[in-house]
Structures are given as C-alpha cells and as structure tokens.
Coordinates of C-alpha atoms in Angstrom, one line a residue:
M1 CA -74.8 -205.4 193.8
S2 CA -74.7 -203.6 190.5
A3 CA -72.1 -204.4 187.9
F4 CA -70.6 -200.9 188.4
R5 CA -70.4 -201.3 192.1
K6 CA -68.7 -204.7 191.6
I7 CA -66.1 -203.1 189.3
L8 CA -65.6 -200.3 191.8
M9 CA -65.0 -202.6 194.7
A10 CA -62.7 -204.8 192.7
T11 CA -60.7 -201.7 191.7
I12 CA -60.4 -200.6 195.3
A13 CA -59.3 -204.1 196.3
V14 CA -56.7 -204.2 193.6
A15 CA -55.4 -200.8 194.6
A16 CA -55.2 -201.8 198.2
L17 CA -53.3 -205.0 197.3
A18 CA -50.9 -202.9 195.1
G19 CA -50.3 -200.5 198.0
N20 CA -49.5 -203.3 200.4
A21 CA -47.3 -204.9 197.8
A22 CA -45.4 -201.7 197.4
A23 CA -44.9 -201.4 201.1
Q24 CA -43.8 -205.0 201.3
E25 CA -41.2 -204.5 198.6
V26 CA -39.1 -202.6 201.0
K27 CA -37.1 -205.4 202.5
V28 CA -34.0 -203.5 203.5
L29 CA -33.5 -200.2 205.4
R30 CA -30.3 -198.4 204.6
I31 CA -28.7 -196.1 207.1
G32 CA -26.0 -193.6 205.9
L33 CA -23.0 -192.8 208.0
D34 CA -21.3 -189.6 207.1
G35 CA -17.6 -190.1 207.9
G36 CA -17.5 -187.5 210.7
E37 CA -15.5 -190.0 212.7
N38 CA -13.6 -193.2 211.7
E39 CA -15.8 -195.8 210.0
A40 CA -15.3 -198.6 212.6
D41 CA -16.5 -196.4 215.5
Q42 CA -19.5 -195.1 213.5
V43 CA -20.6 -198.6 212.6
R44 CA -20.1 -199.8 216.2
R45 CA -22.2 -196.9 217.6
T46 CA -25.0 -197.5 215.1
E47 CA -25.3 -201.3 215.1
C48 CA -27.6 -201.4 218.2
V49 CA -30.6 -199.9 216.3
K50 CA -30.7 -202.7 213.7
P51 CA -32.8 -205.3 215.7
G52 CA -35.2 -202.7 216.9
L53 CA -35.8 -201.2 213.5
I54 CA -36.4 -204.6 212.0
A55 CA -39.0 -205.4 214.7
A56 CA -40.6 -202.0 214.5
T57 CA -40.9 -201.8 210.7
G58 CA -41.1 -205.4 209.5
V59 CA -38.2 -205.2 207.1
S60 CA -35.9 -208.2 206.9
E61 CA -32.6 -206.3 207.2
V62 CA -31.1 -203.0 208.2
Q63 CA -27.8 -202.2 206.5
L64 CA -25.2 -199.6 207.4
F65 CA -23.5 -197.6 204.6
P66 CA -20.4 -195.7 205.8
S67 CA -19.2 -192.9 203.5
P68 CA -15.7 -191.3 203.6
N69 CA -17.3 -187.9 203.5
Y70 CA -20.6 -186.1 204.0
N71 CA -21.3 -185.8 200.3
G72 CA -21.6 -189.6 199.8
V73 CA -24.6 -189.7 202.2
I74 CA -26.1 -186.6 200.7
Q75 CA -26.0 -188.1 197.2
G76 CA -27.4 -191.4 198.6
L77 CA -30.3 -189.5 200.1
L78 CA -31.0 -187.6 196.9
G79 CA -30.7 -190.8 194.8
G80 CA -32.7 -193.0 197.0
T81 CA -29.9 -195.4 197.8
I82 CA -29.9 -194.3 201.5
D83 CA -33.2 -194.3 203.5
L84 CA -32.2 -192.5 206.7
A85 CA -29.3 -190.6 208.3
V86 CA -28.5 -188.3 211.1
M87 CA -26.4 -185.4 209.8
G88 CA -25.7 -181.7 210.4
A89 CA -28.0 -179.0 209.4
A90 CA -25.9 -178.0 206.4
S91 CA -26.1 -181.5 205.0
Y92 CA -29.8 -181.4 205.3
A93 CA -29.8 -178.0 203.6
A94 CA -27.7 -179.5 200.7
V95 CA -30.3 -182.2 200.2
Y96 CA -33.3 -179.7 200.5
I97 CA -31.8 -177.2 198.1
K98 CA -31.3 -179.9 195.4
D99 CA -34.7 -181.6 196.1
P100 CA -37.1 -180.3 198.7
N101 CA -39.0 -183.6 198.5
A102 CA -36.1 -186.0 198.9
V103 CA -36.2 -186.3 202.7
T104 CA -38.2 -185.3 205.8
P105 CA -36.4 -184.0 208.9
V106 CA -38.3 -185.6 211.8
L107 CA -36.3 -185.4 215.0
T108 CA -33.2 -183.7 216.5
T109 CA -31.3 -184.3 219.6
K110 CA -32.0 -182.5 222.8
Q111 CA -29.5 -181.7 225.6
A112 CA -30.3 -182.0 229.4
D113 CA -31.2 -178.3 229.6
G114 CA -33.7 -178.7 226.9
S115 CA -31.6 -176.9 224.2
T116 CA -31.4 -178.2 220.7
G117 CA -28.3 -176.5 219.5
Y118 CA -24.5 -176.7 219.6
Y119 CA -21.5 -174.6 218.6
S120 CA -18.7 -174.5 216.0
I121 CA -15.5 -174.4 218.1
M122 CA -12.1 -173.4 216.8
V123 CA -9.2 -175.2 218.5
A124 CA -5.5 -174.9 218.5
R125 CA -2.6 -176.7 220.2
K126 CA -2.0 -175.4 223.6
D127 CA 1.7 -175.1 222.9
S128 CA 1.2 -173.1 219.7
G129 CA 0.8 -169.8 221.5
I130 CA -2.5 -169.2 219.8
K131 CA -5.1 -168.3 222.4
T132 CA -7.4 -165.9 220.7
L133 CA -8.9 -165.2 217.2
A134 CA -6.4 -162.3 216.9
D135 CA -3.5 -164.7 217.5
A136 CA -4.8 -166.9 214.6
K137 CA -4.5 -164.2 212.0
G138 CA -2.2 -165.2 209.2
K139 CA -2.3 -168.9 210.4
K140 CA -3.4 -172.0 208.5
L141 CA -7.1 -172.9 209.2
G142 CA -8.5 -176.4 208.8
F143 CA -12.1 -177.1 208.1
A144 CA -13.8 -180.5 208.8
D145 CA -15.7 -181.1 205.6
P146 CA -17.2 -178.8 202.9
D147 CA -20.7 -180.1 203.8
S148 CA -20.2 -179.7 207.5
T149 CA -22.3 -177.2 209.3
S150 CA -20.0 -176.4 212.2
G151 CA -16.8 -177.5 210.4
Y152 CA -17.3 -175.2 207.4
L153 CA -20.6 -173.4 206.7
V154 CA -21.1 -171.5 210.0
P155 CA -17.4 -170.5 210.3
N156 CA -17.5 -169.0 206.8
V157 CA -20.6 -167.0 207.9
A158 CA -19.7 -166.1 211.4
L159 CA -15.9 -165.6 211.3
P160 CA -15.9 -162.6 209.0
K161 CA -18.3 -160.8 211.4
D162 CA -15.8 -161.3 214.2
T163 CA -12.6 -160.6 212.3
G164 CA -13.8 -157.9 209.9
A165 CA -12.3 -159.7 207.0
P166 CA -13.1 -162.6 204.7
V167 CA -11.8 -166.0 205.8
K168 CA -9.4 -166.3 202.9
Q169 CA -7.9 -162.9 203.7
Y170 CA -7.7 -163.3 207.5
F171 CA -6.0 -166.7 207.4
S172 CA -2.9 -167.5 205.3
E173 CA -4.3 -170.8 204.0
T174 CA -7.3 -173.1 204.5
G175 CA -7.8 -176.8 203.9
F176 CA -10.0 -179.7 204.9
G177 CA -9.2 -182.4 207.5
G178 CA -11.5 -185.1 206.2
G179 CA -14.1 -185.2 208.9
H180 CA -14.2 -183.7 212.4
E181 CA -12.1 -186.4 214.1
N182 CA -9.4 -186.2 211.5
L183 CA -9.5 -182.4 211.6
V184 CA -8.7 -182.3 215.3
L185 CA -6.0 -184.9 214.8
G186 CA -4.6 -182.7 212.1
V187 CA -4.3 -179.8 214.5
L188 CA -2.5 -182.0 217.0
D189 CA -0.2 -183.2 214.2
K190 CA 0.5 -179.5 213.2
K191 CA -1.1 -180.0 209.8
F192 CA -3.2 -177.0 210.7
D193 CA -2.6 -174.2 213.2
V194 CA -6.3 -174.0 214.1
G195 CA -9.3 -176.0 213.1
T196 CA -13.1 -175.9 213.4
T197 CA -15.0 -178.7 215.0
F198 CA -18.1 -178.9 217.2
G199 CA -19.3 -179.3 220.8
S200 CA -22.3 -178.6 223.1
G201 CA -20.5 -175.7 224.8
Q202 CA -21.9 -177.0 228.1
G203 CA -20.3 -178.9 230.9
D204 CA -16.7 -179.7 231.7
W205 CA -14.0 -178.7 229.2
A206 CA -11.8 -181.6 230.4
Q207 CA -14.5 -183.9 229.1
G208 CA -14.8 -182.1 225.7
Y209 CA -18.1 -180.6 227.0
T210 CA -21.2 -182.8 227.3
S211 CA -21.5 -183.8 223.6
G212 CA -20.0 -183.3 220.2
N213 CA -16.9 -184.4 218.4
L214 CA -14.5 -183.2 221.2
H215 CA -16.5 -185.2 223.8
Q216 CA -16.5 -188.3 221.6
M217 CA -12.7 -188.1 221.0
V218 CA -12.1 -187.8 224.8
T219 CA -14.4 -190.7 225.5
K220 CA -12.5 -192.8 223.0
G221 CA -9.1 -191.8 224.4
L222 CA -8.1 -190.0 221.2
L223 CA -7.8 -186.6 222.8
D224 CA -6.6 -185.0 226.0
M225 CA -8.3 -181.6 226.2
D226 CA -5.3 -180.3 228.1
D227 CA -3.4 -180.4 224.8
I228 CA -5.7 -177.9 223.0
V229 CA -7.3 -174.5 223.7
E230 CA -10.6 -173.0 222.5
V231 CA -9.8 -170.1 220.2
W232 CA -13.3 -169.1 219.0
K233 CA -16.9 -170.2 219.4
S234 CA -19.8 -169.5 217.0
P235 CA -23.3 -168.5 217.7
L236 CA -25.7 -171.3 218.5
I237 CA -26.3 -173.8 215.6
P238 CA -29.4 -176.0 215.4
N239 CA -28.7 -179.6 216.1
G240 CA -28.8 -181.7 212.9
P241 CA -31.8 -183.8 212.0
L242 CA -32.7 -187.5 211.7
M243 CA -33.8 -187.5 208.0
V244 CA -36.1 -190.1 206.5
S245 CA -36.3 -190.6 202.8
Q246 CA -39.7 -189.6 201.2
K247 CA -39.1 -192.5 198.7
L248 CA -40.1 -194.9 201.5
P249 CA -43.8 -195.7 201.8
A250 CA -45.6 -193.2 204.1
D251 CA -46.5 -195.9 206.6
L252 CA -42.9 -197.1 206.8
Q253 CA -41.7 -193.5 207.3
K254 CA -44.0 -193.3 210.3
K255 CA -42.8 -196.5 211.8
V256 CA -39.2 -195.5 211.4
T257 CA -39.9 -192.1 213.1
A258 CA -41.9 -193.8 215.9
Y259 CA -39.1 -196.3 216.6
F260 CA -36.4 -193.5 217.0
A261 CA -38.8 -191.2 218.9
E262 CA -39.3 -194.0 221.5
L263 CA -35.6 -195.1 221.6
P264 CA -34.5 -192.9 224.5
K265 CA -37.2 -194.5 226.7
K266 CA -37.0 -198.0 225.5
D267 CA -33.3 -198.4 225.1
K268 CA -31.4 -195.5 226.6
S269 CA -27.9 -197.0 226.1
C270 CA -28.6 -197.6 222.4
F271 CA -30.0 -194.0 222.0
E272 CA -26.8 -192.7 223.6
S273 CA -24.6 -194.8 221.4
F274 CA -26.5 -193.9 218.2
T275 CA -26.4 -190.2 218.9
G276 CA -22.8 -190.1 220.3
G277 CA -23.7 -189.5 223.9
G278 CA -24.5 -186.3 225.9
Y279 CA -28.2 -186.1 224.8
V280 CA -31.3 -187.0 226.8
D281 CA -34.1 -187.2 224.2
W282 CA -35.3 -186.2 220.7
A283 CA -37.3 -183.1 219.8
P284 CA -39.6 -183.1 216.8
V285 CA -38.5 -180.8 213.9
D286 CA -39.5 -179.9 210.4
Q287 CA -38.0 -178.0 207.5
S288 CA -38.7 -174.6 209.1
F289 CA -36.3 -175.4 212.0
Y290 CA -33.4 -175.3 209.5
Q291 CA -34.4 -172.4 207.3
T292 CA -31.6 -170.1 208.5
I293 CA -29.1 -172.8 207.7
I294 CA -30.7 -173.3 204.2
D295 CA -30.4 -169.6 203.6
A296 CA -26.8 -169.5 204.8
R297 CA -25.8 -172.4 202.6
K298 CA -27.4 -170.8 199.6
A299 CA -25.4 -167.6 200.3
V300 CA -22.0 -169.2 201.0
I301 CA -22.0 -172.4 198.9
G302 CA -25.0 -172.1 196.6
G303 CA -27.1 -175.0 195.3

C-alpha cells in the first residue's frame, strides 16, 4: 500500500470514528411539551414513549420539558435545547420562519376517515344566549395562545371573512386564556364570552368530537359538552407535525422518526396516549404540507 493510500485510509478511519463519536455524544433526547393542557396531564400522556425511544435510539435517557406556553418550546427547538415536539402548524411555522433548517416535520396524526386536519372551534356557555357568530358581536373573545394555530392564527385569518370586519372591531375585547384547556375553563368561568379552541369536527358532540382539546377535556372529566355551544367553526386546518431537530445526527433523526412511525402498530395504547386520543395512525409530511399556514403566519403575525 502506497504512503498516500495509507494516509487516505487513516483519514477516512478517523473521520468515521469522529462521526460515531458525535452520534454517541447524544445521551439524552429532550421532548418539549407546549402547555396546551395542564402540565401533569401532558407529562402523564407522554411518559409511555420514553422506554421505547431509549431502546430504538440507543440514548441513555429521554427527558420531558413542559413549558407554560407554546413559545417556550418554539425557542427550545430554535436553540437546540429541545430535540422533538408535537405542536400545531402555526408553531412549526414560527420555527420555520426564524430558521428553515432548525427542525424537520416528519409525521402528522391521521383520523379514522384518513383525514389529516381539524378545526378551530369557537365556543360559548350554553346559558349565555350566544348561539351564532352574529350573537357574539361586541362580546369578549378569548384566544388560547398567540402561537396556537386554531386558538389564534386561523381565527384571525378566517373570522374577518365571515364577519366582514377585523377581529378587534367585531369583538369588544380580546385576550388569551393560557392554553386551550385554560381557555375553555375561562369561558365556563365567564372570563370570556366566547373562546377559540380545537376539535376534529367528527363524531359525537357529547364526547367533544373524536379528538382535540374538547375531547380531551371531556375524557378527563373537566368538561360537560352540554354546558357549551359551538358558535363558529373554521375551514379545515392541517394537523400539527411531529418535529425533529436537525441538530441531531442524521442517523438519530431517522431512528426517532422510525420509532414514532411504528408506534401505532407496536403500542397502540401509547400512541393514543401520546397523541391525545382519537387518531388511528401517522401520515408522513414535509414542509410543503404547512406552506399555507407559514404564509398565513407571515401575514398575520410576521416573523
């Protein structure tokens, strides 16, 4: 073997070892939880993926990082302190607009009919007398979170088309509930006259539809759907993505994606717990699936 070839082979070997070392340096995977429901419930629902992720990826630990709001997870994904998260399309858009290379959307949830979308739903107390969007004129409107797709972004785009007026003109006042669960509780407590949350729009109203915040609240005993009415429903919104940080080694990104893609078949109960229930599988997605939401966020909120 020539001296040059020996040097070349040694260089390749060193590079391979360095690559393996870089991959092995990732000892912990960090999952961000966005505060859409109370922290204890989010942690409880997510815990089940930890053993499987450890086995599938070879990391030594999976940690859960609850945030009081969506922005905490968004900043974690941008800064590399969060490795993966499932969030709404507007949250992904916020990350993408700031840094198109920060995360990769890989999977989204799929309903039983094959659809991969849901709705922003405006609700009011049944005893409020508010039954229609016209009845809500001049009332106080609550949003879930400024980075929520269904709880803020889509209503700000779609409501003016249905009311013929900007949101701030049509309603007397607007505010934020601090996540979807707290938003609905705020409506029940008369903090807001109406509020925007989300649901699949499919199935039994008494069950809060088949999936979404209303369904989760009914399942947990926090909401009796007979106490509220649906005032307005948006056009279909794309389900939010499972996002994986591009700061992870490429091989580890693939292992994470493969684990979650196989979860509905290997551990259906964990899949249902992790996704909040009401979904049957994942569907693969990429950035193009969310382009309309990215454009809407740029128009309504900016970068």
